[in-house]
mmCIF file of C-alpha atoms in Angstrom:
data_model
loop_
_atom_site.group_PDB
_atom_site.id
_atom_site.type_symbol
_atom_site.label_atom_id
_atom_site.label_comp_id
_atom_site.label_asym_id
_atom_site.label_seq_id
_atom_site.Cartn_x
_atom_site.Cartn_y
_atom_site.Cartn_z
ATOM 1 C CA MET A 1 11.877 145.265 105.319
ATOM 2 C CA ASP A 2 9.716 148.299 106.083
ATOM 3 C CA ALA A 3 7.342 149.522 103.402
ATOM 4 C CA PRO A 4 8.950 152.371 101.447
ATOM 5 C CA ASP A 5 6.065 154.751 102.088
ATOM 6 C CA ARG A 6 6.020 155.820 105.716
ATOM 7 C CA ALA A 7 2.891 157.555 106.968
ATOM 8 C CA ASP A 8 3.269 161.227 107.822
ATOM 9 C CA SER A 9 2.278 160.417 111.398
ATOM 10 C CA VAL A 10 5.663 158.785 111.932
ATOM 11 C CA ASP A 11 7.273 162.220 111.996
ATOM 12 C CA ALA A 12 5.251 163.104 115.068
ATOM 13 C CA HIS A 13 7.141 160.622 117.226
ATOM 14 C CA ARG A 14 10.591 160.339 115.673
ATOM 15 C CA ASP A 15 12.148 162.928 117.941
ATOM 16 C CA ASP A 16 11.257 160.763 120.930
ATOM 17 C CA VAL A 17 12.096 157.384 119.396
ATOM 18 C CA VAL A 18 15.663 156.125 119.600
ATOM 19 C CA ASP A 19 17.597 153.233 118.115
ATOM 20 C CA ALA A 20 17.348 149.896 119.853
ATOM 21 C CA HIS A 21 20.240 147.704 118.762
ATOM 22 C CA VAL A 22 19.454 144.047 119.370
ATOM 23 C CA PRO A 23 22.460 141.996 120.493
ATOM 24 C CA ASN A 24 22.470 138.543 118.961
ATOM 25 C CA THR A 25 22.427 136.278 121.993
ATOM 26 C CA ASN A 26 21.255 133.214 120.061
ATOM 27 C CA THR A 27 23.314 130.695 118.166
ATOM 28 C CA ALA A 28 22.092 131.787 114.745
ATOM 29 C CA PRO A 29 23.708 134.903 113.228
ATOM 30 C CA ALA A 30 21.655 138.074 112.967
ATOM 31 C CA ALA A 31 20.599 139.123 109.482
ATOM 32 C CA ILE A 32 20.483 142.879 109.086
ATOM 33 C CA ALA A 33 17.767 143.857 106.659
ATOM 34 C CA ALA A 34 19.014 145.922 103.733
ATOM 35 C CA ARG A 35 17.183 149.173 103.270
ATOM 36 C CA ALA A 36 17.870 152.659 101.995
ATOM 37 C CA PRO A 37 18.516 155.147 104.789
ATOM 38 C CA GLU A 38 15.641 157.457 105.583
ATOM 39 C CA PRO A 39 16.242 161.063 106.584
ATOM 40 C CA ARG A 40 15.790 161.532 110.347
ATOM 41 C CA SER A 41 14.666 157.928 110.761
ATOM 42 C CA MET A 42 15.386 156.606 114.249
ATOM 43 C CA THR A 43 13.966 153.119 113.823
ATOM 44 C CA THR A 44 15.719 149.881 113.073
ATOM 45 C CA SER A 45 14.554 146.757 111.252
ATOM 46 C CA ILE A 46 16.341 143.671 112.476
ATOM 47 C CA SER A 47 15.985 139.926 112.189
ATOM 48 C CA THR A 48 17.215 137.804 115.079
ATOM 49 C CA ARG A 49 16.287 134.191 114.560
ATOM 50 C CA ALA A 50 15.709 132.316 117.790
ATOM 51 C CA PRO A 51 15.185 128.571 118.141
ATOM 52 C CA ALA A 52 11.713 127.458 119.233
ATOM 53 C CA THR A 53 10.920 124.383 121.265
ATOM 54 C CA GLY A 54 10.233 121.494 118.919
ATOM 55 C CA PRO A 55 10.285 121.535 115.107
ATOM 56 C CA LEU A 56 8.781 124.484 113.283
ATOM 57 C CA PRO A 57 5.909 124.006 110.844
ATOM 58 C CA ALA A 58 6.515 124.897 107.204
ATOM 59 C CA LEU A 59 4.921 128.307 106.857
ATOM 60 C CA PRO A 60 5.297 130.361 103.656
ATOM 61 C CA THR A 61 5.038 133.521 105.758
ATOM 62 C CA ALA A 62 5.080 133.264 109.518
ATOM 63 C CA PRO A 63 2.287 135.301 111.131
ATOM 64 C CA ARG A 64 3.505 138.544 112.656
ATOM 65 C CA VAL A 65 2.476 140.187 115.919
ATOM 66 C CA LEU A 66 2.903 143.861 116.747
ATOM 67 C CA ALA A 67 4.353 143.839 120.269
ATOM 68 C CA PHE A 68 4.896 146.482 122.949
ATOM 69 C CA ASP A 69 7.005 146.245 126.087
ATOM 70 C CA ILE A 70 6.040 149.055 128.488
ATOM 71 C CA GLY A 71 8.440 149.740 131.336
ATOM 72 C CA GLY A 72 8.935 152.651 133.671
ATOM 73 C CA THR A 73 11.907 154.002 131.696
ATOM 74 C CA TRP A 74 11.490 152.783 128.119
ATOM 75 C CA VAL A 75 8.757 151.460 125.874
ATOM 76 C CA LYS A 76 9.909 149.046 123.183
ATOM 77 C CA ILE A 77 7.863 148.576 120.040
ATOM 78 C CA GLY A 78 8.523 145.618 117.769
ATOM 79 C CA VAL A 79 7.278 143.155 115.205
ATOM 80 C CA VAL A 80 7.769 139.483 116.096
ATOM 81 C CA ASP A 81 6.891 136.531 113.905
ATOM 82 C CA ALA A 82 5.665 133.103 114.939
ATOM 83 C CA THR A 83 9.141 131.565 114.692
ATOM 84 C CA GLY A 84 10.602 133.892 117.336
ATOM 85 C CA ALA A 85 12.252 136.339 114.939
ATOM 86 C CA VAL A 86 12.255 140.006 115.962
ATOM 87 C CA LEU A 87 11.789 141.731 112.610
ATOM 88 C CA HIS A 88 11.608 145.359 113.704
ATOM 89 C CA VAL A 89 12.266 147.244 116.929
ATOM 90 C CA GLU A 90 12.265 150.838 118.122
ATOM 91 C CA GLN A 91 11.856 152.452 121.509
ATOM 92 C CA LEU A 92 10.333 155.470 123.175
ATOM 93 C CA ALA A 93 11.244 157.129 126.471
ATOM 94 C CA THR A 94 8.313 156.425 128.795
ATOM 95 C CA GLN A 95 8.565 159.801 130.499
ATOM 96 C CA SER A 96 8.521 161.681 127.167
ATOM 97 C CA VAL A 97 4.742 161.850 127.594
ATOM 98 C CA PRO A 98 2.955 163.280 130.646
ATOM 99 C CA ASP A 99 0.845 160.296 131.722
ATOM 100 C CA GLY A 100 -0.492 156.851 130.900
ATOM 101 C CA LYS A 101 -3.370 158.104 128.769
ATOM 102 C CA ALA A 102 -1.020 160.216 126.655
ATOM 103 C CA LEU A 103 1.378 157.262 126.402
ATOM 104 C CA LEU A 104 -1.280 155.039 124.843
ATOM 105 C CA ALA A 105 -2.214 157.851 122.445
ATOM 106 C CA ARG A 106 1.434 158.152 121.372
ATOM 107 C CA LEU A 107 1.704 154.393 120.895
ATOM 108 C CA LEU A 108 -1.376 154.418 118.693
ATOM 109 C CA THR A 109 0.321 157.038 116.502
ATOM 110 C CA ILE A 110 3.482 154.941 116.306
ATOM 111 C CA ALA A 111 1.488 151.800 115.549
ATOM 112 C CA ARG A 112 -0.468 153.059 112.544
ATOM 113 C CA PRO A 113 2.364 152.953 109.978
ATOM 114 C CA LEU A 114 3.647 149.692 111.469
ATOM 115 C CA VAL A 115 0.255 148.038 111.066
ATOM 116 C CA ALA A 116 0.101 149.302 107.487
ATOM 117 C CA SER A 117 3.630 148.090 106.698
ATOM 118 C CA TRP A 118 3.754 144.745 108.506
ATOM 119 C CA ALA A 119 0.104 143.611 108.442
ATOM 120 C CA PRO A 120 0.231 141.937 111.881
ATOM 121 C CA VAL A 121 -2.388 139.366 112.846
ATOM 122 C CA GLY A 122 -2.694 140.876 116.306
ATOM 123 C CA VAL A 123 -1.247 143.147 118.987
ATOM 124 C CA ALA A 124 0.426 142.079 122.238
ATOM 125 C CA PHE A 125 1.480 144.093 125.272
ATOM 126 C CA SER A 126 4.030 143.325 127.948
ATOM 127 C CA THR A 127 3.593 145.921 130.655
ATOM 128 C CA LEU A 128 4.456 146.688 134.222
ATOM 129 C CA GLY A 129 1.547 146.389 136.625
ATOM 130 C CA ILE A 130 -1.259 144.046 137.590
ATOM 131 C CA ILE A 131 -3.694 143.437 134.742
ATOM 132 C CA ASP A 132 -7.316 142.419 134.519
ATOM 133 C CA PRO A 133 -6.812 139.778 131.809
ATOM 134 C CA ARG A 134 -10.385 139.958 130.492
ATOM 135 C CA GLU A 135 -10.428 143.711 129.959
ATOM 136 C CA GLY A 136 -6.678 144.201 129.512
ATOM 137 C CA ARG A 137 -6.896 146.989 132.075
ATOM 138 C CA LEU A 138 -4.213 148.110 134.555
ATOM 139 C CA VAL A 139 -5.538 147.576 138.076
ATOM 140 C CA GLY A 140 -2.465 147.903 140.295
ATOM 141 C CA ALA A 141 1.314 148.267 140.756
ATOM 142 C CA VAL A 142 1.617 151.059 138.160
ATOM 143 C CA GLU A 143 3.235 153.746 140.301
ATOM 144 C CA ALA A 144 6.083 154.190 137.805
ATOM 145 C CA ILE A 145 3.756 155.772 135.202
ATOM 146 C CA GLU A 146 1.540 158.659 136.288
ATOM 147 C CA GLY A 147 -2.098 158.186 135.334
ATOM 148 C CA TYR A 148 -1.609 154.626 134.039
ATOM 149 C CA PHE A 149 -3.995 153.023 136.529
ATOM 150 C CA GLY A 150 -7.289 152.103 134.879
ATOM 151 C CA GLN A 151 -5.999 152.434 131.315
ATOM 152 C CA SER A 152 -6.773 149.581 128.893
ATOM 153 C CA PRO A 153 -4.309 149.040 126.033
ATOM 154 C CA LYS A 154 -6.601 146.240 124.865
ATOM 155 C CA ALA A 155 -9.652 148.480 124.448
ATOM 156 C CA SER A 156 -7.649 151.285 122.835
ATOM 157 C CA PHE A 157 -5.952 149.130 120.216
ATOM 158 C CA GLU A 158 -8.883 146.856 119.413
ATOM 159 C CA SER A 159 -10.999 149.937 118.776
ATOM 160 C CA ALA A 160 -8.320 151.577 116.610
ATOM 161 C CA PHE A 161 -7.285 148.593 114.479
ATOM 162 C CA GLY A 162 -9.900 145.871 114.829
ATOM 163 C CA LEU A 163 -7.156 143.389 115.701
ATOM 164 C CA PRO A 164 -7.236 140.971 118.660
ATOM 165 C CA VAL A 165 -5.133 142.248 121.561
ATOM 166 C CA VAL A 166 -3.660 140.545 124.633
ATOM 167 C CA VAL A 167 -2.101 142.333 127.618
ATOM 168 C CA GLU A 168 0.269 140.523 129.996
ATOM 169 C CA ASN A 169 2.440 141.453 132.968
ATOM 170 C CA ASP A 170 6.069 142.105 132.003
ATOM 171 C CA GLY A 171 7.502 139.565 134.452
ATOM 172 C CA ASN A 172 5.235 136.892 133.019
ATOM 173 C CA CYS A 173 6.349 137.839 129.512
ATOM 174 C CA VAL A 174 9.995 137.408 130.473
ATOM 175 C CA ALA A 175 9.156 133.917 131.751
ATOM 176 C CA LEU A 176 7.393 133.079 128.483
ATOM 177 C CA ALA A 177 10.323 134.371 126.438
ATOM 178 C CA GLU A 178 12.821 132.278 128.412
ATOM 179 C CA GLY A 179 10.659 129.209 127.837
ATOM 180 C CA TRP A 180 10.364 129.940 124.115
ATOM 181 C CA THR A 181 13.875 130.993 123.117
ATOM 182 C CA GLY A 182 15.989 131.236 126.264
ATOM 183 C CA SER A 183 17.273 129.438 129.322
ATOM 184 C CA ALA A 184 14.115 127.441 130.088
ATOM 185 C CA VAL A 185 13.454 125.819 126.708
ATOM 186 C CA GLY A 186 12.060 122.324 127.281
ATOM 187 C CA LEU A 187 11.390 122.779 130.999
ATOM 188 C CA LYS A 188 7.934 122.429 132.540
ATOM 189 C CA HIS A 189 8.674 123.883 135.985
ATOM 190 C CA TYR A 190 10.684 127.083 136.365
ATOM 191 C CA ILE A 191 10.569 130.639 137.652
ATOM 192 C CA ALA A 192 12.101 133.740 136.099
ATOM 193 C CA LEU A 193 13.185 136.751 138.155
ATOM 194 C CA THR A 194 13.948 140.208 136.846
ATOM 195 C CA LEU A 195 16.269 142.380 138.923
ATOM 196 C CA GLY A 196 15.790 146.025 138.011
ATOM 197 C CA THR A 197 14.120 148.958 139.697
ATOM 198 C CA GLY A 198 12.173 146.294 141.575
ATOM 199 C CA ILE A 199 12.084 142.499 141.621
ATOM 200 C CA GLY A 200 9.404 140.848 139.521
ATOM 201 C CA GLY A 201 9.044 137.695 137.547
ATOM 202 C CA GLY A 202 6.906 134.854 136.313
ATOM 203 C CA ILE A 203 6.056 131.318 137.350
ATOM 204 C CA VAL A 204 5.622 128.321 135.030
ATOM 205 C CA ILE A 205 4.065 125.210 136.572
ATOM 206 C CA ASP A 206 3.592 122.038 134.526
ATOM 207 C CA GLY A 207 4.287 123.991 131.349
ATOM 208 C CA ARG A 208 1.682 126.673 132.023
ATOM 209 C CA LEU A 209 2.091 130.258 133.117
ATOM 210 C CA TYR A 210 0.668 130.670 136.618
ATOM 211 C CA ARG A 211 -1.020 134.041 137.180
ATOM 212 C CA GLY A 212 -2.840 133.491 140.477
ATOM 213 C CA ALA A 213 -6.477 134.242 141.294
ATOM 214 C CA ASN A 214 -6.258 137.905 140.275
ATOM 215 C CA GLY A 215 -3.287 137.992 137.915
ATOM 216 C CA ALA A 216 -0.869 139.155 140.622
ATOM 217 C CA ALA A 217 1.297 136.044 141.038
ATOM 218 C CA GLY A 218 5.027 136.726 140.771
ATOM 219 C CA GLU A 219 4.880 140.112 142.512
ATOM 220 C CA TRP A 220 7.367 138.780 145.057
ATOM 221 C CA GLY A 221 9.234 142.056 145.199
ATOM 222 C CA TYR A 222 6.644 143.143 147.782
ATOM 223 C CA MET A 223 7.250 140.239 150.184
ATOM 224 C CA LEU A 224 9.004 140.871 153.484
ATOM 225 C CA VAL A 225 12.459 139.368 153.965
ATOM 226 C CA GLU A 226 14.000 139.915 157.370
ATOM 227 C CA GLY A 227 11.310 142.535 157.969
ATOM 228 C CA LYS A 228 12.197 144.494 154.822
ATOM 229 C CA VAL A 229 10.349 144.901 151.519
ATOM 230 C CA TRP A 230 12.478 142.620 149.360
ATOM 231 C CA GLU A 231 12.728 144.766 146.226
ATOM 232 C CA ASP A 232 13.549 147.895 148.205
ATOM 233 C CA HIS A 233 16.731 146.252 149.494
ATOM 234 C CA ALA A 234 17.671 143.315 147.228
ATOM 235 C CA SER A 235 17.257 144.960 143.818
ATOM 236 C CA PRO A 236 20.003 146.952 142.049
ATOM 237 C CA ARG A 237 18.120 150.066 143.199
ATOM 238 C CA GLY A 238 18.294 148.749 146.751
ATOM 239 C CA LEU A 239 22.009 148.082 146.393
ATOM 240 C CA ALA A 240 22.644 151.666 145.287
ATOM 241 C CA ALA A 241 20.578 152.960 148.213
ATOM 242 C CA ALA A 242 22.557 150.814 150.658
ATOM 243 C CA ALA A 243 25.817 152.180 149.262
ATOM 244 C CA GLU A 244 24.555 155.730 149.738
ATOM 245 C CA ARG A 245 23.650 154.999 153.355
ATOM 246 C CA ALA A 246 27.078 153.496 153.986
ATOM 247 C CA ARG A 247 28.914 156.353 152.260
ATOM 248 C CA PRO A 248 26.696 159.449 151.897
ATOM 249 C CA GLY A 249 27.289 161.340 148.698
ATOM 250 C CA CYS A 250 29.049 158.504 146.863
ATOM 251 C CA GLY A 251 26.403 158.445 144.110
ATOM 252 C CA TYR A 252 27.159 154.812 143.269
ATOM 253 C CA ASP A 253 24.831 152.771 141.129
ATOM 254 C CA ALA A 254 24.871 148.978 141.395
ATOM 255 C CA ALA A 255 27.675 148.570 138.857
ATOM 256 C CA ALA A 256 29.818 151.104 140.705
ATOM 257 C CA VAL A 257 29.313 149.257 143.995
ATOM 258 C CA PHE A 258 30.636 146.054 142.430
ATOM 259 C CA ALA A 259 33.527 147.932 140.837
ATOM 260 C CA ALA A 260 34.494 149.529 144.155
ATOM 261 C CA ARG A 261 34.336 146.201 145.959
ATOM 262 C CA ASP A 262 36.412 144.534 143.254
ATOM 263 C CA ALA A 263 39.012 147.312 143.656
ATOM 264 C CA GLY A 264 39.366 146.554 147.373
ATOM 265 C CA ASP A 265 36.819 148.880 148.989
ATOM 266 C CA ASP A 266 35.982 147.203 152.311
ATOM 267 C CA VAL A 267 32.915 149.367 152.940
ATOM 268 C CA MET A 268 31.355 148.304 149.646
ATOM 269 C CA ARG A 269 32.409 144.728 150.386
ATOM 270 C CA GLY A 270 30.190 144.842 153.467
ATOM 271 C CA VAL A 271 27.352 146.463 151.534
ATOM 272 C CA LEU A 272 27.455 143.731 148.902
ATOM 273 C CA ALA A 273 27.640 140.967 151.510
ATOM 274 C CA GLN A 274 24.396 142.200 153.056
ATOM 275 C CA TRP A 275 22.789 142.633 149.638
ATOM 276 C CA PHE A 276 23.613 139.081 148.509
ATOM 277 C CA ALA A 277 22.350 137.739 151.837
ATOM 278 C CA LEU A 278 18.941 139.408 151.355
ATOM 279 C CA LEU A 279 18.711 138.379 147.708
ATOM 280 C CA ALA A 280 19.578 134.768 148.499
ATOM 281 C CA THR A 281 17.191 134.569 151.465
ATOM 282 C CA GLY A 282 14.224 135.694 149.385
ATOM 283 C CA LEU A 283 15.188 133.409 146.538
ATOM 284 C CA ALA A 284 15.559 130.447 148.904
ATOM 285 C CA ASN A 285 12.000 131.053 150.116
ATOM 286 C CA LEU A 286 10.774 130.920 146.513
ATOM 287 C CA LEU A 287 12.585 127.630 145.956
ATOM 288 C CA PHE A 288 10.995 126.096 149.038
ATOM 289 C CA ALA A 289 7.555 127.332 147.886
ATOM 290 C CA PHE A 290 7.645 126.381 144.191
ATOM 291 C CA ASN A 291 10.291 123.657 143.816
ATOM 292 C CA PRO A 292 11.269 124.737 140.285
ATOM 293 C CA ALA A 293 13.699 122.786 138.148
ATOM 294 C CA ARG A 294 15.442 126.039 137.264
ATOM 295 C CA VAL A 295 15.555 129.671 138.323
ATOM 296 C CA ILE A 296 16.387 132.185 135.603
ATOM 297 C CA ILE A 297 17.843 135.518 136.755
ATOM 298 C CA GLY A 298 17.505 138.495 134.422
ATOM 299 C CA GLY A 299 18.152 142.229 134.470
ATOM 300 C CA GLY A 300 21.055 144.535 133.657
ATOM 301 C CA ILE A 301 23.026 143.490 136.713
ATOM 302 C CA THR A 302 23.450 140.015 135.217
ATOM 303 C CA ALA A 303 26.057 141.525 132.875
ATOM 304 C CA ARG A 304 28.515 140.416 135.571
ATOM 305 C CA GLY A 305 27.878 136.927 134.259
ATOM 306 C CA PRO A 306 29.375 133.871 136.008
ATOM 307 C CA ASP A 307 30.811 135.986 138.829
ATOM 308 C CA LEU A 308 27.311 137.020 139.906
ATOM 309 C CA LEU A 309 26.085 133.434 139.761
ATOM 310 C CA GLN A 310 29.037 132.165 141.783
ATOM 311 C CA GLU A 311 28.401 134.624 144.608
ATOM 312 C CA LEU A 312 24.650 134.035 144.590
ATOM 313 C CA ARG A 313 25.034 130.257 144.610
ATOM 314 C CA ALA A 314 27.432 130.457 147.545
ATOM 315 C CA GLU A 315 24.826 132.376 149.552
ATOM 316 C CA MET A 316 22.063 130.017 148.442
ATOM 317 C CA ARG A 317 24.032 127.013 149.674
ATOM 318 C CA LEU A 318 24.039 128.541 153.170
ATOM 319 C CA ARG A 319 20.248 128.926 153.172
ATOM 320 C CA LEU A 320 18.950 125.790 151.498
ATOM 321 C CA ARG A 321 18.823 122.235 152.712
ATOM 322 C CA PRO A 322 21.346 120.199 150.679
ATOM 323 C CA ASP A 323 18.607 118.244 148.929
ATOM 324 C CA PHE A 324 16.813 121.445 147.857
ATOM 325 C CA TYR A 325 20.080 122.971 146.718
ATOM 326 C CA ARG A 326 20.710 119.976 144.447
ATOM 327 C CA MET A 327 17.164 120.021 143.066
ATOM 328 C CA CYS A 328 17.357 123.414 141.363
ATOM 329 C CA ASP A 329 19.706 125.045 138.920
ATOM 330 C CA ILE A 330 20.241 128.823 138.913
ATOM 331 C CA VAL A 331 21.156 130.348 135.557
ATOM 332 C CA LEU A 332 21.210 133.702 133.803
ATOM 333 C CA ALA A 333 18.508 134.768 131.377
ATOM 334 C CA SER A 334 19.396 134.334 127.713
ATOM 335 C CA ALA A 335 16.345 135.451 125.707
ATOM 336 C CA GLY A 336 18.069 138.794 125.156
ATOM 337 C CA ASN A 337 17.148 142.457 125.377
ATOM 338 C CA GLN A 338 13.887 141.910 123.510
ATOM 339 C CA ALA A 339 12.533 139.329 125.979
ATOM 340 C CA GLY A 340 9.481 141.478 126.747
ATOM 341 C CA LEU A 341 8.554 141.708 123.069
ATOM 342 C CA LEU A 342 9.137 137.987 122.546
ATOM 343 C CA GLY A 343 7.105 137.048 125.604
ATOM 344 C CA ALA A 344 4.219 139.300 124.624
ATOM 345 C CA ALA A 345 4.146 137.765 121.142
ATOM 346 C CA ARG A 346 4.353 134.266 122.623
ATOM 347 C CA ARG A 347 1.404 135.089 124.874
ATOM 348 C CA TRP A 348 -0.645 136.213 121.854
ATOM 349 C CA LEU A 349 0.280 133.120 119.848
ATOM 350 C CA ASP A 350 -0.533 130.783 122.733
ATOM 351 C CA GLU A 351 -3.981 132.315 123.243
ATOM 352 C CA LEU A 352 -5.014 133.377 119.754
ATOM 353 C CA GLY A 353 -2.521 131.956 117.274
ATOM 354 C CA GLY A 354 -4.203 128.582 116.866
ATOM 355 C CA ALA A 355 -2.706 126.353 114.198
ATOM 356 C CA ASN A 356 -0.480 129.162 112.921
ATOM 357 C CA ALA A 357 1.653 129.161 116.058
ATOM 358 C CA PRO A 358 4.613 126.825 116.503
ATOM 359 C CA ALA A 359 4.704 124.801 119.675
ATOM 360 C CA SER A 360 5.595 126.494 122.932
ATOM 361 C CA PRO A 361 6.945 124.697 126.004
ATOM 362 C CA ALA A 362 3.320 124.476 127.178
ATOM 363 C CA THR A 363 2.205 122.607 124.040
ATOM 364 C CA PRO A 364 5.298 120.961 122.499
ATOM 365 C CA LEU A 365 5.144 119.262 119.125
ATOM 366 C CA SER A 366 7.518 116.642 120.449
ATOM 367 C CA PRO A 367 8.116 115.618 124.063
ATOM 368 C CA PRO A 368 10.649 117.941 125.700
ATOM 369 C CA PRO A 369 13.410 116.510 127.832
ATOM 370 C CA ALA A 370 12.200 115.675 131.326
ATOM 371 C CA ASP A 371 12.991 118.177 134.067
ATOM 372 C CA ARG A 372 16.007 116.953 135.911
ATOM 373 C CA ALA A 373 18.000 118.290 138.751
ATOM 374 C CA PRO A 374 21.535 119.397 137.914
ATOM 375 C CA SER A 375 24.409 117.529 139.343
ATOM 376 C CA PRO A 376 25.825 119.062 142.523
ATOM 377 C CA SER A 377 28.820 120.305 140.584
ATOM 378 C CA ALA A 378 26.604 122.156 138.134
ATOM 379 C CA SER A 379 25.281 124.438 140.854
ATOM 380 C CA ALA A 380 28.416 124.756 142.903
#
């Protein structure tokens, strides 16, 4: 699906770009684009068709958005069309460049052949940090990338390509992706949490993304729970740190803590009990504050699947009034590994896509099912 002629500038970044294999988490099968292998090529063109809320308009060629998902460890680069198909994806190690300014320069180099090949209608960024939405500038919470504060992906890319650019917080993009193709399709009130290095997320109220007065809503990882910064103790990073305190030198990551507990390690059993208690307490506070119809939990730790949900729900039951417990469902994220790219594209289409964009949960073509509380058994 890529154009056969690749610009020479691609070679400048191939050594740092690695394959990003997209797992097909949707009901439709993935269609792998046929193409001749390129020497030294480390990119992948993929189509993963995801259902959108409401019927899709008949478009001869769905508009495409060049999307970036900037995290502290990896940057994903992709092409997403207006039906929710991820047509191309590659990734770059964030720390392969010295600072935020150099990172944007590298992304401009990567983008040039993609813009030439895919002819996107715009550019969208999902990024860590607090963003000035008007200027697309990073104004806070960017400690993970040296020199990223004050950088404006919007200004850089609009100047380089003359295309309209939107920049959105990564937690908000995950929420948008879950509402477009994932576990919140059709819902008007929900929150999405991401459990990773920290704890972030996004809030959707009455079908609209809620950003707060200064674009910092959803930064609940910084709130105090039992006198502790929530994300420092209730994230997978916090779990690994707690294991190290309980058994110095163990070197366990979050997955290893679960594995040790499952194998009968009583010390790690205690560590996990405290971790679930902190996670559930913070989450209960969010439920009391926002009264969502559903909470979507994302992040690598959710690979434990139903077992994680069962333990979390048990702790939530101890902390919520019965009526609040019955009001809200807790589920795992399902938009897939490219949720940041999908959410960024959705954000662009919602703001700038106009008639070319299919309906999102915020503006459905047909009425979505009403939010309803799950039966008690559904959340047990």
